[in-house]
Amino acid sequence: MTDNRGSFSRIGFILAAAGSAVGLGNLWKFPYTVGENGGGLFVLVYLISIVVIALPVLMAEVTLGRHTGKNPVGAFGAIRPGTPWKWVGYLGVASGFMILSFYAVIAGTTLGYFLKAITGQFSGITTEGAAAMYTGFVQNPLLQIIVLAVFILLTVYVVARGVSGGIEKFSKILMPMLFGILLLLLVRSLTLNGAAAGIEFYLKPDFKAFKPSIIIAAMGQAFFSLSLGMGTMITYGSYVPKKENVPVSAGWIAFFDTFIAIVAGFIIFPAIFSQGMDPAAGSGVMFNVLPVLFDKMPLGAVVGPLFFLLLSIAALTSTISILEVPVAFAIDEKGWDRKKAAYIIGGIAMVFGIPSALGQGAVGFFTNLPLFHMSFLDLWVEIWGNLSLSIGALFIAIFVGWSWKTKNAIAEMKEGAGDLKFAGLWAFMLKYVSPVLILAILLSSIL
Ligand code: PHE
């Protein structure tokens, strides 16, 4: 490894990987996806997907990364040189690029809401007022492009400074703070009038409402939330020291990420129902619901800005991990210097983000796309945030399970983990359960 690549300290990996996993996927995407997919049943399928499909893939990605010490393209190439496997890596680099382009728009909106909160714009706000505020913000083209640019610049700035210097430091204090704020919101939300209806929607599975689309949405959400299927965890794994216990770290990361998402649901759904809103209203739900909640809580004027600030930072630790994939690729494979890679790739992602910035809400450019009946941003979330990650995860599972072979992966995992009691179970899940389920779910959704 050259200095240009860098590496994590012991605790650094858990922090950085949890920082990558916890972000808008938990607080913005999870609640509206639950809402659009009927509530409790989706939550149940989601939890099963995390344990049965995503966790084995998470361990595979980190192990592959640590073993090869490379970006996704390089990792496949290192183990099976001269084969088409490297295209799985290229798909990951492309997905990273595209995810960054829309993710930074939502992250920018979060930052914008921080400014609204701190300037007191939530005070006395009604449900209708919050809706109007959201529409006004996302349908202001200039503002959206500005927040996109600001967020990409922040991301580029950190990535340019390198992995250990930039990324680790951010996660250490801020994650526990975010968690503390979430607990405050939880208490307020659960004690709202009408909270019970929200909890029921969130927790009670309605098996009669089952549709195959629920499963594909849950699986895609599991990959997105754990940052899987595009090589983020391969790349982060490449900075992991040999003394790190990979399976235990992976378990903690999955647990922590899932816990935050579940807590987010307990905040959002009582609030939605107590405000008489539609849980299936789509990707603006979080921004519509929370301002009213803050206005209704003691110290809301402090908690509100703090929440949006911390969420912006959580989003930043995710965008950093997304940009890191193409940047590590450019450093390893193209010999670019880190700074140059970060600025150039970030700059292009920003340009690619413009259609997403202009395509949100119900009216405006790139909204209500004819064939798809959704906005450009929502379409991009579907294609790059769900579908391409599922395809990537499928190939990663097949690669590690069948081409590299689980016994080699287990040998790598044992460094730092010692004797692995569950190695056999993991191998079985990765070779048979995850890929078969992913394939079956993808095929059933196409048919
Ligand atoms: N997991 C991140 C989140 O939940 C998003 C992400 C997706 C990050 C893919 C990296 C790779 O916000």
Coordinates of C-alpha atoms in Angstrom, one line a residue, residues 4 156 159-161 323 326-327 330-331 334-348:
N4 CA -1.6 7.8 -1.2
V156 CA -14.6 16.6 -2.0
V159 CA -12.0 13.0 0.5
A160 CA -9.1 15.0 -0.8
R161 CA -7.6 15.0 2.7
L323 CA -17.0 9.3 -3.6
P326 CA -14.4 6.1 -7.8
V327 CA -11.5 8.1 -6.2
A330 CA -8.6 6.5 -10.0
I331 CA -5.7 6.4 -7.6
K334 CA -5.1 5.3 -13.2
G335 CA -2.3 6.5 -10.9
W336 CA -4.0 9.8 -10.2
D337 CA -3.2 11.8 -7.1
R338 CA -5.9 11.8 -4.4
K339 CA -6.6 15.5 -4.6
K340 CA -6.9 15.6 -8.3
A341 CA -9.2 12.5 -8.3
A342 CA -11.4 13.9 -5.6
Y343 CA -11.9 17.3 -7.3
I344 CA -12.4 16.0 -10.9
I345 CA -14.7 13.2 -10.0
G346 CA -16.6 15.3 -7.5
G347 CA -17.0 18.0 -10.1
I348 CA -18.4 15.6 -12.7

